[in-house]
PDB file of N, CA and C in Angstrom:
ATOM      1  N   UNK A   1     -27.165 -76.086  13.471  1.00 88.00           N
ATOM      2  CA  UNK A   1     -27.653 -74.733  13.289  1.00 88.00           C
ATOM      3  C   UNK A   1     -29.073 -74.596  13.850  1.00 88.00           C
ATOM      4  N   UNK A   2     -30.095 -75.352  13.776  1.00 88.00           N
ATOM      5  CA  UNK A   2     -31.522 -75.411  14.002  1.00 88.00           C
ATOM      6  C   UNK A   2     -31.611 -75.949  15.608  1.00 88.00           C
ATOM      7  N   UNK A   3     -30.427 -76.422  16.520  1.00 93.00           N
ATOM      8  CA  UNK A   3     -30.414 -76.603  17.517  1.00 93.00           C
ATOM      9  C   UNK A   3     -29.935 -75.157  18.397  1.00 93.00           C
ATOM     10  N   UNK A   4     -28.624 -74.527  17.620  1.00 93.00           N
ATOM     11  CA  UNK A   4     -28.620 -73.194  18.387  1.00 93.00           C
ATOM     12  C   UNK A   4     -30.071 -72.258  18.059  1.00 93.00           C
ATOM     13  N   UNK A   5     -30.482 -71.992  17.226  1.00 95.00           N
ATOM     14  CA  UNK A   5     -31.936 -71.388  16.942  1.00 95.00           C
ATOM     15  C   UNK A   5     -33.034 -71.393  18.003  1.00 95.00           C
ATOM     16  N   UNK A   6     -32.890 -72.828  18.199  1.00 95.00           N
ATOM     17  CA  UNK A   6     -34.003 -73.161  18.988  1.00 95.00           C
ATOM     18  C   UNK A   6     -33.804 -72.594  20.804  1.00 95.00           C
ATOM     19  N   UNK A   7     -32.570 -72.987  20.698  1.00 96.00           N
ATOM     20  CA  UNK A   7     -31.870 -72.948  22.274  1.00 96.00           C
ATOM     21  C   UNK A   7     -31.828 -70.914  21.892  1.00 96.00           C
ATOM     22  N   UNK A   8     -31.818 -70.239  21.160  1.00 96.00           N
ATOM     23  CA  UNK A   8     -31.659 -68.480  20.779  1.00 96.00           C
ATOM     24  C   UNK A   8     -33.077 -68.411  21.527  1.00 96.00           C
ATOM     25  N   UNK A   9     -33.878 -68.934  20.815  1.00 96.00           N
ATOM     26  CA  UNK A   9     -35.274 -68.623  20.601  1.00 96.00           C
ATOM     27  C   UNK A   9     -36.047 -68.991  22.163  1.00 96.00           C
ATOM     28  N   UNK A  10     -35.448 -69.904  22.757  1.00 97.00           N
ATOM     29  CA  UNK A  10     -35.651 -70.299  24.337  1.00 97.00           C
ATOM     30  C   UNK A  10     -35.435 -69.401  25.176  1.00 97.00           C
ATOM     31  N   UNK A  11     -34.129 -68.993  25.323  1.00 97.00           N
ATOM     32  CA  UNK A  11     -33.346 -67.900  25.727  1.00 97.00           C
ATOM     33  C   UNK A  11     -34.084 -66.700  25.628  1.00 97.00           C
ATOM     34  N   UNK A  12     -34.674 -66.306  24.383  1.00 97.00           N
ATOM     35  CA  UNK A  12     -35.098 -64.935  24.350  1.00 97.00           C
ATOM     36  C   UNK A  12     -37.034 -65.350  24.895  1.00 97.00           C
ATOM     37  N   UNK A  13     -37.779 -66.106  24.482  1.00 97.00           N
ATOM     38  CA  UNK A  13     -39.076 -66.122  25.444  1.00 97.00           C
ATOM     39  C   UNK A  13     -38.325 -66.101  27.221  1.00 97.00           C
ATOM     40  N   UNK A  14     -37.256 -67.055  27.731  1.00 97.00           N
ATOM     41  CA  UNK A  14     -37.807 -66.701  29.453  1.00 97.00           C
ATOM     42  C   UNK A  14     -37.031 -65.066  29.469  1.00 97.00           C
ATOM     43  N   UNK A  15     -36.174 -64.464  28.548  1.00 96.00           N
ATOM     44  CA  UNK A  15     -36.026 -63.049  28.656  1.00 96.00           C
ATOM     45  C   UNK A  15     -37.275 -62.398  29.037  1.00 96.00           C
ATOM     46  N   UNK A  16     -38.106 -62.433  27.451  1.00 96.00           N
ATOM     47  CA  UNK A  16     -39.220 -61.675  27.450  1.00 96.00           C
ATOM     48  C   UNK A  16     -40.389 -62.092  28.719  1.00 96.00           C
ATOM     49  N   UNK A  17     -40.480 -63.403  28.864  1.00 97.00           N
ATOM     50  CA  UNK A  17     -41.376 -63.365  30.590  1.00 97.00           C
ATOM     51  C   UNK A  17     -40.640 -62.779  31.948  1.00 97.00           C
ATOM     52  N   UNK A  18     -39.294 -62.442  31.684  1.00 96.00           N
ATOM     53  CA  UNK A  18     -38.655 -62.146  33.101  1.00 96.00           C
ATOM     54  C   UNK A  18     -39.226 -60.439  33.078  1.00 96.00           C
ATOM     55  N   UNK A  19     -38.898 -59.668  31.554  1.00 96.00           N
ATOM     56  CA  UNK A  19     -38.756 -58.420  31.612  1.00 96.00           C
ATOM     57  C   UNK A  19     -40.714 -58.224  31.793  1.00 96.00           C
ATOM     58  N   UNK A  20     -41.265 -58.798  31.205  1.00 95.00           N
ATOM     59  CA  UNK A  20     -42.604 -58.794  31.663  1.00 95.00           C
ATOM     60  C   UNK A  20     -43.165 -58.353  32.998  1.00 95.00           C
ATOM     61  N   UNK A  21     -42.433 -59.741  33.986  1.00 95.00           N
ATOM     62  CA  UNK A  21     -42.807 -59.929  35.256  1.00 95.00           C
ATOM     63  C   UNK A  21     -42.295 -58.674  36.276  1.00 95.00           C
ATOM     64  N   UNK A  22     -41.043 -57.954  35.371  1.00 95.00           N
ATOM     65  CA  UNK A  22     -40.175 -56.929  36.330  1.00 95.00           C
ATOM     66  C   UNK A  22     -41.376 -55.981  35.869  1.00 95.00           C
ATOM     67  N   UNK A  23     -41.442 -55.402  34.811  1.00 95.00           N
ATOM     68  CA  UNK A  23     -42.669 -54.717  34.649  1.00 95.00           C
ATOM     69  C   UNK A  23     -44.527 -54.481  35.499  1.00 95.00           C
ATOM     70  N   UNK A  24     -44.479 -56.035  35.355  1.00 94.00           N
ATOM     71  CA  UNK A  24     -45.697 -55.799  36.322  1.00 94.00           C
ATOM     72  C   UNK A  24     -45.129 -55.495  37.859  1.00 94.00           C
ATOM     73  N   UNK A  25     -44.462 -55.618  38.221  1.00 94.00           N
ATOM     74  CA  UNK A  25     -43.588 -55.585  39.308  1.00 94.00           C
ATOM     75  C   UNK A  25     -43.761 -54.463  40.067  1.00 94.00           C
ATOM     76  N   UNK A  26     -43.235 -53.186  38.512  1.00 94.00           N
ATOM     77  CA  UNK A  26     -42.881 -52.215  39.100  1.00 94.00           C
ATOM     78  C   UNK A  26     -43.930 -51.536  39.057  1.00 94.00           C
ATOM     79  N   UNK A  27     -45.337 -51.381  37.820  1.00 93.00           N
ATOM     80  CA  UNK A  27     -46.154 -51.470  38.230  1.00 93.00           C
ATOM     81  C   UNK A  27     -47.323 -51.432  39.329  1.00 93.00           C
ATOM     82  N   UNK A  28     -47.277 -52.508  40.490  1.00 92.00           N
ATOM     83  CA  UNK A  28     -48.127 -52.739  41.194  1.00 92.00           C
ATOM     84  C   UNK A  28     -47.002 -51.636  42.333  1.00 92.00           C
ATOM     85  N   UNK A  29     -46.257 -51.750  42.183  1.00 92.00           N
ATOM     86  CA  UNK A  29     -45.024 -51.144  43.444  1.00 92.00           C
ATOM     87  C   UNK A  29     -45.284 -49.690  43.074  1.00 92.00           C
ATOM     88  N   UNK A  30     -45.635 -49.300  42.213  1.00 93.00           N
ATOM     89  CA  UNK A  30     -46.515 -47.861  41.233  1.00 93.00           C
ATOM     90  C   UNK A  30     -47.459 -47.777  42.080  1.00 93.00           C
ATOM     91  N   UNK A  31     -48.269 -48.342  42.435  1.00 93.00           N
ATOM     92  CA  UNK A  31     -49.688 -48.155  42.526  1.00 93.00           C
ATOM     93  C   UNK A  31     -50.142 -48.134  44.498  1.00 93.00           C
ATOM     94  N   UNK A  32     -49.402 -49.307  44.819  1.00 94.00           N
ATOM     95  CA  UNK A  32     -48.974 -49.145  46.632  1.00 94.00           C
ATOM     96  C   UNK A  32     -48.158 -47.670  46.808  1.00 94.00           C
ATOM     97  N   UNK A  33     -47.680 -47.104  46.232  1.00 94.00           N
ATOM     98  CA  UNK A  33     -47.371 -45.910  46.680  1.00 94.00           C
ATOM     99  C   UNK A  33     -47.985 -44.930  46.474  1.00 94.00           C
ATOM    100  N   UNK A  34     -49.149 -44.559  45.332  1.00 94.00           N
ATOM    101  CA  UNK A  34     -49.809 -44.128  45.068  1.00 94.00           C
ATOM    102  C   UNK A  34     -51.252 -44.372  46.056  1.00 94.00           C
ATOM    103  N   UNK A  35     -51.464 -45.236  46.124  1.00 94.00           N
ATOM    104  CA  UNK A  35     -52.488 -45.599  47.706  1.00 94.00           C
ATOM    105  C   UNK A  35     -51.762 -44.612  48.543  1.00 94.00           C
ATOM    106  N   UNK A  36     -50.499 -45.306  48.930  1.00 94.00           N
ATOM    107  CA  UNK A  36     -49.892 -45.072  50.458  1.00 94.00           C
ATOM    108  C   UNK A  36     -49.955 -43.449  49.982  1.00 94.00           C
ATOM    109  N   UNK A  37     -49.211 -42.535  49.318  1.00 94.00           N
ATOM    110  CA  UNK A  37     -49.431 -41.105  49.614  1.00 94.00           C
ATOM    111  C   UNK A  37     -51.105 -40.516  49.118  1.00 94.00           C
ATOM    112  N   UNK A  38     -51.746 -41.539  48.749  1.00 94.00           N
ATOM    113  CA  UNK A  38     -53.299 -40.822  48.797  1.00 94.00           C
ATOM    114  C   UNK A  38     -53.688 -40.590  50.122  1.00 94.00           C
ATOM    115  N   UNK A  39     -53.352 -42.025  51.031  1.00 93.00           N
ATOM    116  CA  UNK A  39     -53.582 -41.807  52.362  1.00 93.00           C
ATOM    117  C   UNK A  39     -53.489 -40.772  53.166  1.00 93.00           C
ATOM    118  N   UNK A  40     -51.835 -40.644  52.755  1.00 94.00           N
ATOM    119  CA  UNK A  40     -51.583 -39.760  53.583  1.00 94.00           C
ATOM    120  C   UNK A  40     -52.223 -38.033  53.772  1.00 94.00           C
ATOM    121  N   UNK A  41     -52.209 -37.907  52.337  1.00 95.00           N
ATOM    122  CA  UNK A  41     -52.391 -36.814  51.755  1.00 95.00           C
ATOM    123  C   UNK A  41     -54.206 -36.358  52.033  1.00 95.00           C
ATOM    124  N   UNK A  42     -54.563 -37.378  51.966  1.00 94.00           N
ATOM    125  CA  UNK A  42     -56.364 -37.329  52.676  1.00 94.00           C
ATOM    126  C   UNK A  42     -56.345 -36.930  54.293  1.00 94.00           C
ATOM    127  N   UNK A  43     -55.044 -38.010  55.130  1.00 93.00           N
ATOM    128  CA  UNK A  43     -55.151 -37.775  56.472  1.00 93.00           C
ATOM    129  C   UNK A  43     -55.143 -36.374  56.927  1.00 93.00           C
ATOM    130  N   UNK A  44     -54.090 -36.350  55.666  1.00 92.00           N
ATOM    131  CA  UNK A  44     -53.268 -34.811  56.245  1.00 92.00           C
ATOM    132  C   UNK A  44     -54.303 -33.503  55.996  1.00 92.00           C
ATOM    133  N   UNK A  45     -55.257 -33.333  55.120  1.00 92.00           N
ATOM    134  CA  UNK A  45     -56.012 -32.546  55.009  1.00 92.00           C
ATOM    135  C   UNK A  45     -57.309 -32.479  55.493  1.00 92.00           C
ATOM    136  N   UNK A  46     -57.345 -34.014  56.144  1.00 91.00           N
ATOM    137  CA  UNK A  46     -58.871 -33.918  57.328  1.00 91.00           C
ATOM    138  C   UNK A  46     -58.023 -33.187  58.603  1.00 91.00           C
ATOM    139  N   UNK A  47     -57.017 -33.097  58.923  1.00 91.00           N
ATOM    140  CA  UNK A  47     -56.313 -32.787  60.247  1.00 91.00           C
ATOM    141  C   UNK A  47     -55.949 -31.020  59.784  1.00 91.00           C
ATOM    142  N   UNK A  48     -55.919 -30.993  58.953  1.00 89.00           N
ATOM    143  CA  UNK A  48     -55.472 -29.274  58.700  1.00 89.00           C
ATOM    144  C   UNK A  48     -57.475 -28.432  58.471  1.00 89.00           C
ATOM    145  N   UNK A  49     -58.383 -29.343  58.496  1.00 88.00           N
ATOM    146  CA  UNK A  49     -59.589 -28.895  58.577  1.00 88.00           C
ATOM    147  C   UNK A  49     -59.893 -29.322  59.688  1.00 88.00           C
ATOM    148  N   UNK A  50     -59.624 -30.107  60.163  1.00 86.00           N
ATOM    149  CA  UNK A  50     -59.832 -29.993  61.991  1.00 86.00           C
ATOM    150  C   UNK A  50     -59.061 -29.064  62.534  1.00 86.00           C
ATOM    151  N   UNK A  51     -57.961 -28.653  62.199  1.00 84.00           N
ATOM    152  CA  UNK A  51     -57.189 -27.497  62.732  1.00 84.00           C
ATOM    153  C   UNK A  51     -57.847 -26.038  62.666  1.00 84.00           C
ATOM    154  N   UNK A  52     -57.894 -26.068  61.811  1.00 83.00           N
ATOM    155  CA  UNK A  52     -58.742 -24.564  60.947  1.00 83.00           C
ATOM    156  C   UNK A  52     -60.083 -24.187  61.601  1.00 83.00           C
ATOM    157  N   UNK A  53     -61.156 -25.388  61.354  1.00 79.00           N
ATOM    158  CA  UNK A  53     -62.411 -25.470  62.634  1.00 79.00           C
ATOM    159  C   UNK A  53     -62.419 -25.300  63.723  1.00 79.00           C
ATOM    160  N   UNK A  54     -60.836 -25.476  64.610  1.00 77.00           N
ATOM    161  CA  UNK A  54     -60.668 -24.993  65.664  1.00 77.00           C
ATOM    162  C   UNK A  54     -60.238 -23.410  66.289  1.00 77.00           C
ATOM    163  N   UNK A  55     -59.949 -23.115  65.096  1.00 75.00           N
ATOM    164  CA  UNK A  55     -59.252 -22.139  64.842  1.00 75.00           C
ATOM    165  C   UNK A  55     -59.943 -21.061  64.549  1.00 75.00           C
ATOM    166  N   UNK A  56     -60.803 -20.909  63.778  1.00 72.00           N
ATOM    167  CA  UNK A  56     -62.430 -20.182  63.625  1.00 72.00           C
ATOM    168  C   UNK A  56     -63.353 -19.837  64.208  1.00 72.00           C
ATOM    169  N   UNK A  57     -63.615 -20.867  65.865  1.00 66.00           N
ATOM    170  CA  UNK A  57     -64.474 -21.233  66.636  1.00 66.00           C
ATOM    171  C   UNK A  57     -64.035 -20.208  67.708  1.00 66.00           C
TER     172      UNK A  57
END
């Protein structure tokens, strides 16, 4: 009985480090996309004020 327990109790810590690791995972994969459309979203509005400046002139 104290051998299945132990082998339960094994089982459920590398669970809890796997669901951890998917977490930080998704996380950082959160945050590169959040860069990547800041980028864009900065590019895109220096180019629609270069447009506009031209456009005025």
């Amino acid at each position: 009985m104290n051998i299945f327990l132990i082998i339960l109790f094994i089982i459920e810590c590398f669970g809890f480090c796997y669901l951890f690791y998917k977490i930080l995972e998704i996380s950082k994969d959160i945050d590169t996309l959040y860069d990547n459309y800041s980028n864009f979203i900065e590019k895109d509005i220096k180019t629609n004020v270069v447009k506009r400046s031209v456009l005025l002139k």
